Coordinates of C-alpha atoms and ligand atoms in Angstrom, one line a residue:
M166 CA 0.0 0.0 0.0
S167 CA 1.3 3.4 -0.8
S168 CA 2.2 5.2 2.4
T169 CA 0.3 8.3 1.4
L170 CA -2.9 6.3 1.4
L171 CA -2.3 4.5 4.6
K172 CA -4.0 7.0 6.8
S173 CA -6.8 6.5 9.3
V174 CA -8.1 3.0 8.6
L175 CA -10.5 2.0 11.3
Y176 CA -9.7 -1.6 12.3
L177 CA -11.9 -3.2 14.8
P178 CA -10.4 -5.2 17.7
C179 CA -10.5 -8.9 16.9
R180 CA -10.7 -11.9 19.3
F181 CA -10.0 -15.3 17.9
Q182 CA -12.5 -18.2 18.4
N183 CA -11.8 -21.5 16.7
G184 CA -9.3 -19.7 14.5
I185 CA -11.9 -17.2 13.3
C186 CA -11.5 -13.5 13.9
R187 CA -14.6 -12.4 15.9
V188 CA -15.3 -8.7 16.2
S189 CA -16.4 -7.8 19.7
T190 CA -20.1 -6.8 19.8
Q191 CA -19.0 -4.1 22.4
A192 CA -16.9 -2.6 19.6
I193 CA -19.9 -2.7 17.2
K194 CA -22.1 -0.6 19.5
G195 CA -21.4 3.0 18.4
Y196 CA -19.2 1.9 15.6
V197 CA -18.3 4.8 13.3
A198 CA -17.3 3.8 9.8
E199 CA -14.6 5.5 7.7
N200 CA -14.0 5.3 4.0
E201 CA -11.6 2.6 2.9
P202 CA -8.2 4.0 1.8
M203 CA -7.3 3.1 -1.7
F204 CA -4.2 1.5 -3.2
D205 CA -2.6 3.4 -6.0
Y206 CA -0.8 0.4 -7.7
G207 CA 2.2 2.6 -8.6
P208 CA 5.2 1.0 -10.3
G209 CA 7.2 -1.1 -7.9
S210 CA 4.5 -1.2 -5.2
S211 CA 3.8 -4.4 -3.4
E212 CA 0.1 -4.1 -4.3
R213 CA 0.9 -4.1 -8.0
K214 CA 2.9 -7.3 -7.6
E215 CA 0.1 -9.0 -5.6
L216 CA -2.4 -7.9 -8.2
E217 CA -0.3 -9.3 -11.1
E218 CA -0.2 -12.6 -9.2
A219 CA -4.0 -12.6 -8.7
L220 CA -4.6 -11.8 -12.4
E221 CA -2.3 -14.6 -13.4
R222 CA -4.1 -17.0 -11.1
H223 CA -7.6 -16.1 -12.4
S224 CA -6.7 -15.9 -16.0
S225 CA -5.0 -19.2 -16.2
Q226 CA -8.2 -21.1 -15.2
V227 CA -11.9 -21.2 -15.9
T228 CA -13.5 -20.9 -12.5
D229 CA -16.4 -23.2 -11.9
I230 CA -19.3 -21.4 -10.2
P231 CA -22.1 -23.4 -8.7
I232 CA -25.6 -22.3 -7.7
V233 CA -25.6 -22.2 -3.9
I234 CA -28.8 -22.8 -2.0
G235 CA -28.4 -23.1 1.7
D236 CA -25.3 -25.2 2.1
E237 CA -25.8 -27.0 -1.1
E238 CA -23.7 -26.4 -4.3
I239 CA -25.7 -27.3 -7.3
R240 CA -24.6 -27.8 -10.9
T241 CA -27.2 -28.3 -13.7
N242 CA -26.7 -29.3 -17.3
V243 CA -27.3 -25.7 -18.5
V244 CA -23.7 -24.5 -18.5
Q245 CA -23.0 -20.9 -19.3
Y246 CA -19.6 -19.0 -19.7
Q247 CA -18.4 -15.6 -18.7
V248 CA -15.8 -14.3 -21.1
A249 CA -13.3 -11.5 -20.9
P250 CA -15.0 -8.6 -22.8
F251 CA -11.6 -7.4 -24.2
D252 CA -10.8 -10.9 -25.5
H253 CA -14.1 -12.7 -26.0
Q254 CA -12.6 -16.0 -26.9
K255 CA -11.2 -16.2 -23.4
K256 CA -13.5 -18.0 -20.9
I257 CA -12.9 -17.0 -17.3
A258 CA -15.8 -18.7 -15.5
S259 CA -18.4 -21.3 -16.1
F260 CA -21.7 -21.2 -14.3
Y261 CA -25.2 -22.7 -14.3
Y262 CA -28.7 -21.4 -14.7
A263 CA -31.1 -22.2 -11.9
G264 CA -34.5 -23.1 -13.4
A265 CA -37.8 -22.3 -11.8
D266 CA -37.6 -25.5 -9.6
L267 CA -34.3 -24.4 -8.1
I268 CA -35.4 -20.9 -7.6
Q269 CA -38.4 -22.2 -5.8
K270 CA -36.2 -24.4 -3.7
A271 CA -34.0 -21.3 -2.8
I272 CA -37.2 -19.5 -1.7
N273 CA -38.1 -22.4 0.6
V274 CA -34.6 -22.7 2.0
S275 CA -34.5 -18.9 2.6
Q276 CA -37.8 -19.2 4.6
Q277 CA -36.3 -21.9 6.8
A278 CA -33.3 -19.7 7.5
R279 CA -35.3 -16.6 8.1
D280 CA -36.5 -17.0 11.7
A281 CA -33.2 -17.6 13.4
W282 CA -31.4 -14.9 11.4
E283 CA -34.1 -12.3 11.9
K284 CA -34.1 -12.8 15.7
K285 CA -30.3 -12.3 16.0
P286 CA -29.5 -8.9 17.5
L287 CA -28.4 -6.3 15.0
E288 CA -24.9 -6.4 16.6
E289 CA -24.5 -10.1 15.7
R290 CA -25.6 -9.6 12.1
S291 CA -23.3 -6.6 11.9
E292 CA -20.4 -8.7 13.1
V293 CA -20.7 -10.9 10.0
F294 CA -20.6 -7.9 7.6
L295 CA -17.8 -6.2 9.3
K296 CA -15.8 -9.4 9.1
A297 CA -16.7 -9.6 5.4
A298 CA -15.4 -6.0 5.0
E299 CA -12.1 -7.1 6.6
L300 CA -11.8 -10.1 4.3
A301 CA -12.5 -7.9 1.3
S302 CA -10.0 -5.3 2.5
K303 CA -7.1 -7.7 3.0
K304 CA -7.3 -11.4 2.3
Y305 CA -9.4 -11.3 -0.8
R306 CA -8.8 -7.7 -2.1
M307 CA -6.7 -8.7 -5.0
D308 CA -9.0 -11.6 -6.0
I309 CA -12.0 -9.2 -6.2
V310 CA -10.1 -6.6 -8.1
A311 CA -8.6 -9.1 -10.5
A312 CA -12.0 -10.7 -11.1
T313 CA -13.6 -7.3 -11.8
M314 CA -10.7 -6.4 -14.3
L315 CA -11.0 -9.7 -16.1
G316 CA -14.7 -10.2 -16.2
Q317 CA -16.1 -6.6 -16.4
A318 CA -13.1 -5.1 -18.2
K319 CA -12.3 -2.4 -15.6
N320 CA -8.9 -1.0 -15.5
V321 CA -7.0 -1.2 -12.2
W322 CA -8.2 2.1 -10.8
Q323 CA -11.8 1.6 -11.8
A324 CA -11.7 -1.9 -10.3
E325 CA -10.1 -0.6 -7.1
I326 CA -12.6 2.2 -6.5
D327 CA -15.6 -0.1 -7.2
S328 CA -14.9 -3.7 -6.1
A329 CA -12.6 -2.9 -3.2
A330 CA -13.3 0.6 -1.8
E331 CA -17.0 1.0 -2.5
L332 CA -17.9 -2.6 -1.5
I333 CA -16.0 -2.3 1.8
D334 CA -17.6 1.1 2.4
F335 CA -21.1 -0.2 1.9
L336 CA -20.5 -3.1 4.3
R337 CA -19.0 -0.9 7.0
F338 CA -21.2 2.2 6.7
N339 CA -24.3 0.2 6.7
V340 CA -23.4 -1.0 10.2
T341 CA -23.2 2.6 11.4
F342 CA -26.3 3.6 9.6
A343 CA -28.3 0.6 10.9
Q344 CA -27.6 1.7 14.4
Q345 CA -28.6 5.3 13.6
V346 CA -31.9 4.5 11.9
T347 CA -33.0 2.0 14.6
S348 CA -32.1 4.2 17.5
Y349 CA -35.4 6.1 17.6
Q350 CA -37.8 5.1 20.3
P351 CA -41.2 6.6 20.8
I352 CA -42.0 8.6 24.0
S353 CA -43.5 7.0 27.0
P354 CA -45.2 9.9 28.7
N355 CA -45.8 8.3 32.1
A356 CA -44.4 5.7 34.4
T357 CA -47.3 3.3 33.8
T358 CA -46.8 3.0 30.0
K359 CA -43.9 1.7 28.1
N360 CA -43.8 2.3 24.3
T361 CA -41.2 0.6 22.2
N362 CA -40.3 0.3 18.5
I363 CA -39.1 -3.1 17.4
Y364 CA -37.1 -3.0 14.2
R365 CA -37.9 -6.3 12.5
G366 CA -36.8 -7.8 9.2
M367 CA -39.6 -8.5 6.8
E368 CA -41.5 -11.7 6.4
G369 CA -40.8 -13.5 3.2
F370 CA -37.7 -13.0 1.0
W371 CA -36.0 -10.3 -0.9
A372 CA -34.9 -10.8 -4.5
A373 CA -31.6 -8.9 -5.2
V374 CA -31.3 -8.5 -9.0
T375 CA -27.9 -7.0 -9.7
P376 CA -26.2 -5.3 -12.7
F377 CA -22.9 -6.0 -14.4
N378 CA -21.3 -2.6 -14.0
F379 CA -20.5 -2.4 -10.3
T380 CA -19.2 -5.3 -8.2
A381 CA -20.0 -3.2 -5.2
I382 CA -23.6 -2.9 -6.1
G383 CA -23.7 -6.7 -6.8
G384 CA -22.5 -7.3 -3.2
H385 CA -24.6 -4.6 -1.7
L386 CA -28.1 -5.4 -2.9
P387 CA -28.4 -8.7 -1.1
A388 CA -26.2 -7.6 1.9
A389 CA -28.2 -4.6 2.9
P390 CA -31.5 -6.5 3.5
A391 CA -29.6 -9.3 5.2
L392 CA -28.0 -6.8 7.7
M393 CA -31.5 -5.7 8.6
G394 CA -32.7 -9.2 9.3
N395 CA -34.0 -10.3 5.9
V396 CA -33.2 -13.3 3.7
S397 CA -32.6 -13.1 0.0
L398 CA -32.0 -14.7 -3.4
W399 CA -29.2 -13.0 -5.2
K400 CA -29.4 -13.1 -9.0
P401 CA -26.1 -11.9 -10.3
S402 CA -25.6 -10.6 -13.8
D403 CA -24.1 -13.2 -16.2
T404 CA -21.3 -10.7 -17.1
A405 CA -20.2 -10.1 -13.5
M406 CA -20.3 -13.7 -12.3
L407 CA -16.7 -14.2 -11.2
S408 CA -16.5 -11.1 -9.1
N409 CA -20.0 -11.5 -7.6
Y410 CA -19.3 -15.1 -6.6
T411 CA -16.0 -14.1 -5.0
V412 CA -18.0 -11.6 -2.8
F413 CA -20.7 -14.3 -2.0
K414 CA -17.9 -16.6 -0.8
I415 CA -16.5 -13.8 1.4
Y416 CA -20.0 -13.4 3.1
R417 CA -20.1 -17.1 3.8
E418 CA -16.5 -17.2 5.1
A419 CA -17.4 -14.2 7.3
G420 CA -20.0 -16.3 9.1
L421 CA -23.2 -15.7 7.1
P422 CA -25.4 -18.7 7.9
P423 CA -26.5 -20.9 5.0
G424 CA -29.8 -19.8 3.3
V425 CA -29.7 -16.2 4.4
I426 CA -28.3 -15.2 1.0
N427 CA -28.7 -17.8 -1.8
F428 CA -26.6 -17.4 -4.9
T429 CA -28.9 -18.2 -7.8
P430 CA -27.7 -17.3 -11.3
A431 CA -30.6 -17.7 -13.7
E432 CA -31.9 -16.5 -17.0
G433 CA -33.4 -13.1 -16.1
V434 CA -36.9 -13.8 -17.3
V435 CA -37.1 -17.2 -15.5
F436 CA -35.9 -15.6 -12.3
G437 CA -38.3 -12.7 -12.6
D438 CA -41.3 -14.9 -13.4
T439 CA -40.6 -17.2 -10.5
I440 CA -40.0 -14.6 -7.7
T441 CA -42.9 -12.4 -8.7
S442 CA -45.3 -15.3 -8.6
S443 CA -44.2 -16.4 -5.0
P444 CA -46.6 -15.4 -2.2
H445 CA -43.5 -14.8 -0.1
L446 CA -42.0 -12.0 -2.1
A447 CA -41.1 -9.3 0.4
G448 CA -39.3 -7.0 -2.0
I449 CA -37.1 -6.6 -5.1
N450 CA -33.8 -4.8 -4.7
F451 CA -33.0 -4.0 -8.3
T452 CA -30.3 -2.1 -10.1
G453 CA -30.2 -2.2 -13.9
S454 CA -32.1 -0.9 -16.9
V455 CA -35.5 0.8 -16.9
R456 CA -36.9 -1.8 -19.2
T457 CA -36.2 -4.7 -16.8
F458 CA -37.4 -2.7 -13.7
K459 CA -40.7 -1.7 -15.4
H460 CA -41.2 -5.3 -16.4
L461 CA -40.8 -6.5 -12.9
W462 CA -43.0 -3.8 -11.5
K463 CA -45.8 -4.8 -13.9
Q464 CA -45.4 -8.4 -12.9
V465 CA -45.8 -7.5 -9.3
G466 CA -48.9 -5.5 -10.1
D467 CA -50.4 -8.4 -12.0
N468 CA -49.7 -10.8 -9.1
L469 CA -50.9 -8.4 -6.3
D470 CA -53.6 -10.8 -5.1
T471 CA -50.9 -13.5 -4.6
Y472 CA -48.8 -11.9 -2.0
R473 CA -48.9 -12.2 1.8
T474 CA -47.6 -8.7 2.1
Y475 CA -47.2 -5.7 -0.3
P476 CA -43.7 -6.2 -1.9
R477 CA -41.5 -3.2 -1.7
L478 CA -39.8 -2.3 -4.9
I479 CA -36.4 -0.6 -5.1
G480 CA -35.1 0.3 -8.6
E481 CA -31.9 2.1 -9.5
C482 CA -32.0 2.5 -13.2
G483 CA -30.5 4.5 -16.1
G484 CA -29.6 8.1 -16.7
K485 CA -28.8 10.7 -19.3
N486 CA -26.5 12.7 -17.2
M487 CA -25.4 16.1 -18.1
H488 CA -22.7 18.6 -17.7
F489 CA -24.2 22.1 -17.9
V490 CA -21.5 24.7 -18.5
H491 CA -22.0 28.4 -17.9
S492 CA -19.8 31.1 -19.6
S493 CA -18.2 31.8 -16.2
A494 CA -16.9 28.2 -15.8
D495 CA -13.3 27.2 -15.2
V496 CA -12.4 25.6 -18.5
D497 CA -9.9 23.1 -17.3
S498 CA -12.4 21.7 -14.7
V499 CA -14.9 21.3 -17.4
V500 CA -12.5 19.6 -19.8
Y501 CA -10.9 17.2 -17.3
G502 CA -14.2 16.5 -15.5
T503 CA -16.0 15.7 -18.8
I504 CA -13.2 13.4 -20.1
R505 CA -13.3 11.4 -16.9
A506 CA -17.1 11.4 -16.5
A507 CA -17.8 10.5 -20.1
F508 CA -15.1 8.0 -20.8
E509 CA -14.1 6.3 -17.6
Y510 CA -15.2 2.7 -17.6
N511 CA -16.2 3.3 -21.2
G512 CA -19.3 5.4 -20.2
Q513 CA -20.8 2.4 -18.5
K514 CA -21.3 4.0 -15.1
C515 CA -25.0 4.9 -14.5
S516 CA -23.7 8.4 -13.6
A517 CA -21.6 8.8 -16.7
C518 CA -21.8 12.2 -18.4
S519 CA -23.5 11.6 -21.8
R520 CA -24.6 15.1 -22.8
A521 CA -22.9 18.5 -22.4
Y522 CA -24.3 22.0 -22.9
I523 CA -21.5 24.4 -23.7
P524 CA -21.7 28.2 -24.2
A525 CA -20.5 29.3 -27.6
S526 CA -17.9 31.7 -26.1
L527 CA -16.1 28.8 -24.4
W528 CA -16.6 26.1 -27.0
P529 CA -13.5 26.8 -29.2
E530 CA -11.2 26.4 -26.2
I531 CA -13.1 23.5 -24.6
K532 CA -13.3 21.7 -28.0
K533 CA -9.6 22.1 -28.6
K534 CA -8.7 20.8 -25.2
L535 CA -11.1 17.9 -25.4
L536 CA -9.8 16.8 -28.8
N537 CA -6.2 17.1 -27.7
I538 CA -6.8 14.8 -24.7
H539 CA -8.8 12.5 -26.9
K540 CA -5.7 11.9 -29.0
E541 CA -3.8 10.8 -25.8
I542 CA -6.5 8.4 -24.5
K543 CA -5.4 4.8 -24.9
M544 CA -8.1 2.3 -25.6
G545 CA -6.9 -1.3 -24.9
S546 CA -6.9 -4.3 -22.5
P547 CA -7.5 -3.4 -18.9
L548 CA -4.5 -5.5 -18.1
E549 CA -2.3 -2.8 -19.8
K550 CA -1.9 -0.3 -17.0
D551 CA -2.1 2.8 -19.3
S552 CA -5.5 1.9 -20.8
F553 CA -8.1 4.6 -20.0
V554 CA -10.9 3.1 -22.1
T555 CA -11.3 -0.7 -22.4
A556 CA -13.9 -2.9 -24.0
V557 CA -17.7 -2.6 -23.4
I558 CA -19.3 -5.4 -21.6
D559 CA -20.7 -7.7 -24.3
D560 CA -22.0 -8.2 -27.9
K561 CA -25.4 -6.7 -27.0
A562 CA -23.9 -3.5 -25.6
F563 CA -21.5 -3.3 -28.6
S564 CA -24.3 -3.5 -31.2
R565 CA -26.5 -1.0 -29.3
I566 CA -23.7 1.6 -29.1
K567 CA -22.7 0.9 -32.7
G568 CA -26.3 1.6 -33.7
Y569 CA -26.0 5.1 -32.2
L570 CA -22.7 5.7 -33.9
D571 CA -24.0 4.6 -37.3
Y572 CA -26.9 6.9 -36.8
A573 CA -24.6 9.8 -35.8
K574 CA -22.5 9.3 -38.9
S575 CA -25.5 9.3 -41.2
S576 CA -27.3 12.3 -39.6
N577 CA -26.8 15.8 -41.1
T578 CA -27.4 17.5 -37.8
V579 CA -24.7 15.6 -36.0
K580 CA -20.9 16.1 -36.5
V581 CA -18.5 13.4 -35.3
L582 CA -15.6 15.4 -33.8
A583 CA -13.6 12.4 -32.5
G584 CA -13.8 8.6 -32.4
G585 CA -16.9 7.0 -33.9
N586 CA -15.4 3.6 -34.8
C587 CA -15.8 0.1 -33.2
D588 CA -14.1 -3.2 -33.6
D589 CA -15.3 -6.5 -32.1
S590 CA -12.9 -8.8 -33.8
K591 CA -11.0 -9.6 -30.5
G592 CA -12.9 -7.7 -27.8
Y593 CA -15.9 -5.3 -27.8
F594 CA -14.0 -2.1 -28.4
V595 CA -15.8 1.2 -29.0
E596 CA -13.7 4.3 -29.5
P597 CA -14.4 7.2 -27.1
T598 CA -16.5 9.4 -29.2
I599 CA -17.4 13.1 -29.1
L600 CA -20.4 14.3 -31.1
E601 CA -21.7 17.8 -31.7
C602 CA -25.5 17.9 -32.1
T603 CA -27.2 21.0 -33.6
D604 CA -30.6 19.7 -32.5
P605 CA -30.9 19.8 -28.7
Q606 CA -33.8 17.3 -29.0
D607 CA -31.7 14.8 -31.0
K608 CA -32.1 11.2 -29.6
L609 CA -28.3 11.4 -28.9
M610 CA -29.2 14.2 -26.3
Q611 CA -32.1 12.2 -24.9
E612 CA -31.5 8.5 -24.7
E613 CA -29.2 6.5 -22.4
I614 CA -26.4 5.0 -24.7
F615 CA -24.4 3.5 -21.9
G616 CA -21.1 3.6 -23.8
P617 CA -18.2 6.0 -24.3
V618 CA -20.2 8.6 -26.3
L619 CA -20.5 12.2 -25.4
S620 CA -23.1 14.4 -27.2
V621 CA -22.5 18.2 -27.1
Y622 CA -24.9 21.0 -27.7
V623 CA -23.4 24.5 -28.1
Y624 CA -25.7 27.4 -27.1
T625 CA -25.7 31.1 -27.2
D626 CA -24.2 32.3 -23.9
R627 CA -27.0 34.7 -22.9
D628 CA -29.7 32.0 -23.4
Y629 CA -28.6 29.9 -20.5
H630 CA -31.9 30.1 -18.7
E631 CA -33.9 28.8 -21.7
V632 CA -31.3 26.1 -22.4
A633 CA -31.2 24.9 -18.8
T634 CA -35.0 24.7 -18.9
L635 CA -34.8 22.7 -22.1
A636 CA -32.0 20.5 -20.7
N637 CA -34.2 19.7 -17.7
N638 CA -37.1 18.6 -19.9
T639 CA -35.1 16.9 -22.6
S640 CA -34.7 13.4 -21.0
P641 CA -37.0 11.2 -19.0
Y642 CA -34.2 10.5 -16.5
S643 CA -33.1 12.3 -13.4
L644 CA -30.0 10.6 -12.1
T645 CA -26.9 12.9 -12.0
A646 CA -26.1 16.3 -13.3
A647 CA -23.2 18.8 -12.9
I648 CA -23.1 22.6 -13.4
F649 CA -19.8 24.4 -14.0
C650 CA -20.2 28.0 -13.1
Q651 CA -18.2 30.6 -11.1
D652 CA -20.8 33.4 -11.3
P653 CA -22.7 33.4 -8.0
K654 CA -26.0 34.7 -9.5
A655 CA -26.0 32.3 -12.4
R656 CA -25.1 29.5 -10.1
V657 CA -28.2 30.1 -7.9
E658 CA -30.4 30.4 -11.0
L659 CA -29.0 27.2 -12.5
C660 CA -29.4 25.2 -9.2
D661 CA -33.0 26.4 -9.2
L662 CA -33.8 25.6 -12.8
L663 CA -32.2 22.2 -12.6
R664 CA -33.5 21.3 -9.1
N665 CA -35.4 18.3 -10.3
C666 CA -33.1 17.0 -13.0
A667 CA -30.9 14.9 -10.8
G668 CA -30.9 12.9 -7.6
N669 CA -27.1 13.6 -7.4
F670 CA -26.2 17.1 -8.3
Y671 CA -22.6 18.5 -8.6
I672 CA -21.4 22.0 -8.6
N673 CA -18.0 22.5 -10.4
D674 CA -17.3 18.8 -10.2
K675 CA -18.0 15.9 -12.6
S676 CA -21.2 13.9 -12.6
T677 CA -19.6 10.6 -11.5
G678 CA -17.8 9.4 -8.4
S679 CA -20.2 9.4 -5.5
V680 CA -18.7 8.0 -2.3
V681 CA -20.6 5.9 0.3
G682 CA -21.3 8.1 3.3
Q683 CA -20.5 11.3 1.4
Q684 CA -23.0 11.4 -1.5
P685 CA -25.8 8.9 -0.9
F686 CA -26.8 7.8 -4.4
G687 CA -30.0 7.5 -6.4
G688 CA -32.3 9.3 -8.9
S689 CA -35.9 9.8 -9.6
R690 CA -38.1 10.1 -12.7
L691 CA -37.3 7.0 -14.8
S692 CA -33.9 6.7 -13.1
G693 CA -35.4 5.0 -10.1
T694 CA -37.1 5.1 -6.7
N695 CA -34.3 7.3 -5.2
E696 CA -33.7 5.3 -2.0
K697 CA -30.1 6.8 -1.5
A698 CA -27.9 3.8 -1.2
G699 CA -24.8 4.7 0.8
G700 CA -26.9 6.8 3.3
P701 CA -28.9 5.8 6.4
H702 CA -32.4 6.1 5.0
Y703 CA -31.9 3.4 2.5
L704 CA -31.9 0.7 5.2
M705 CA -35.4 1.5 6.5
K706 CA -36.7 0.0 3.3
F707 CA -35.8 -3.4 4.7
V708 CA -37.3 -2.9 8.1
S709 CA -40.9 -3.6 9.2
V710 CA -41.4 -1.7 12.5
Q711 CA -43.5 -3.1 15.2
S712 CA -44.8 -0.6 17.8
V713 CA -45.4 -2.1 21.2
K714 CA -47.4 -0.4 24.0
E715 CA -47.2 -2.1 27.4
S716 CA -49.4 -0.9 30.2
M717 CA -48.3 -1.4 33.8
A718 CA -51.6 0.1 35.3
P719 CA -54.4 -2.4 35.4
L720 CA -57.8 -1.1 34.0
R721 CA -60.5 -0.6 36.6
E722 CA -63.2 1.2 34.7
W723 CA -64.9 1.0 31.3
R724 CA -66.9 4.3 31.5
Y725 CA -65.4 7.7 30.6
P726 CA -65.9 10.8 32.9
S727 CA -67.7 12.6 30.0
M728 CA -70.5 10.0 30.3
D729 CA -71.3 11.1 33.8
Ligands
NAD102 P1 -30.2 -5.1 -17.1 O1 -31.5 -4.6 -16.8 O2 -30.0 -5.7 -18.5 O3 -29.9 -6.3 -16.1 C1 -29.9 -6.1 -14.7 C2 -30.2 -7.4 -14.1 O4 -31.5 -7.8 -14.4 C3 -29.3 -8.6 -14.6 O5 -29.0 -9.4 -13.5 C4 -30.2 -9.3 -15.6 O6 -29.9 -10.6 -15.8 C5 -31.6 -9.1 -14.9 N1 -32.8 -9.3 -15.7 C6 -33.0 -9.1 -17.0 N2 -34.2 -9.4 -17.3 C7 -34.9 -9.8 -16.2 C8 -36.2 -10.2 -15.9 N3 -37.2 -10.3 -16.8 N4 -36.5 -10.5 -14.6 C9 -35.5 -10.4 -13.6 N5 -34.3 -10.1 -13.9 C10 -33.9 -9.7 -15.1 O7 -29.1 -4.0 -16.8 P2 -27.5 -4.0 -17.0 O8 -27.2 -4.0 -18.4 O9 -26.9 -5.1 -16.1 O10 -27.1 -2.7 -16.2 C11 -27.0 -1.5 -16.9 C12 -28.1 -0.5 -16.5 O11 -28.1 -0.4 -15.1 C13 -28.0 0.8 -17.1 O12 -29.2 1.3 -17.5 C14 -27.5 1.6 -15.9 O13 -27.7 3.0 -15.9 C15 -28.2 1.0 -14.7 N6 -27.5 1.2 -13.4 C16 -28.1 2.1 -12.6 C17 -27.5 2.3 -11.3 C18 -28.1 3.3 -10.4 O14 -27.7 3.3 -9.2 N7 -29.0 4.1 -10.8 C19 -26.3 1.7 -11.0 C20 -25.7 0.8 -11.9 C21 -26.4 0.6 -13.1

């Protein structure tokens, strides 16, 4: 670890029991999480060497990943493969699809595990996830990072900030948040009455349906309900299987009892149909596309008469995130922020900047600087340390993005300023692309592309009110947005005009890079139900509060004085 980054790690005192590190429950009460420091993987560093070894280990084998229900590992004859997106002939993992019967079995097993888990005190459940955070931080850090690089094509830094730092932060901060949100107790106004809130997990099971693009989200969506006393079925994405399974195994090694989280890879539609038709569905914790979330929501609506309780639906979906630049902006911040936000992880962050509104007076300078940097960006394998852009996740993503680029090249209102080409002969490579659109309502300014494509609309400086209003109404999403503006008056106006266009709003900073505990994350409109993962309120979604009133004064009368 680089010494500059070694600051202030909060390690909990450990006592050893049967060779396992147990975190004392005394230490858990009042536990205050801190963000995980990050390795920088500089030349000659020990972490770079350890990572090289982990990459070698994982790329020299095809890891076999079973379905795990309770304590049982299951392999079916429906074998699937996860390949490296930057070298699609290279298989890195094999896995199996659970059919409806196995998904049903996982539901049954989860229900058997529920009672004992739900009744454990929060501190004991917290102990498991703090232990998991320690394992992810040390023993398995390089394995998760390597699996994320190989399977999801993240370069070292992107893999580190996601699969190490963010995952560990979710696990630790949720322990702090869980104590905060369950600390409220109602008043008991006299000595003869005692009022109590009991923070219970929900009856039934949660379905955690997770996306490819963040290992941290994969691990978080089943872990957050489990921390609050729920059980779940985790359906990982086919294209994030290796990293997600590594995280699942960490949870089990940390002491998570069998059946609390069941690892059930499956064909999306089979999984969706089976969980939404179970009377025991407590909720769906989903991150992915709008299309899939709407489909699941409709299925829940169709099955409403089936359920024992109203299922809770959490959806974190897509975005069409913008950088809105005012003529008073600091140009370098705009340029560097936009390059990072648009092209890091190939534009496959839900928060990626995908449209920019730039005042005409600044455009020549911003354009020149963007194009100069564009020439320096290296696209290549994530295993080459200097690759900034790598391959997009799979053939479906490749064709979708290529479709937008073909459209851009054929449109007479769109100019391709840089990039625009793709090549899937070895991996799914799409060049980082900068487009200039003269129509602010062009589909390139409205639709989520989810690839390394930035659409720019240049506006007349003095029209910034109208253009901000237009930008607010251009897309059905409301996930992230950034304004770049030094002028105090314009800044207040823009914050007001763009108040509803984003769940995460940035001022003079790029639209990506939220940190657990610092910028709780989520969006509204079609972007999702805005539950703010990485903040305390999120956890209440997994809690069913029981209010208990106990009277210590026996009743001696049925009549009221008003009746006399
Ligand atoms: P996706 O919708 O294709 O897949 C998400 C998950 O749903 C996968 O596990 C998939 O197998 C599963 N699935 C597909 N059909 C299903 C069905 N009928 N029933 C049940 N499950 C089904 O999305 P993706 O390509 O993995 O992720 C990319 C999307 O996720 C983008 O739109 C991105 O913006 C969004 N995203 C949003 C956030 C956020 O916090 N708002 C974070 C990450 C990703």
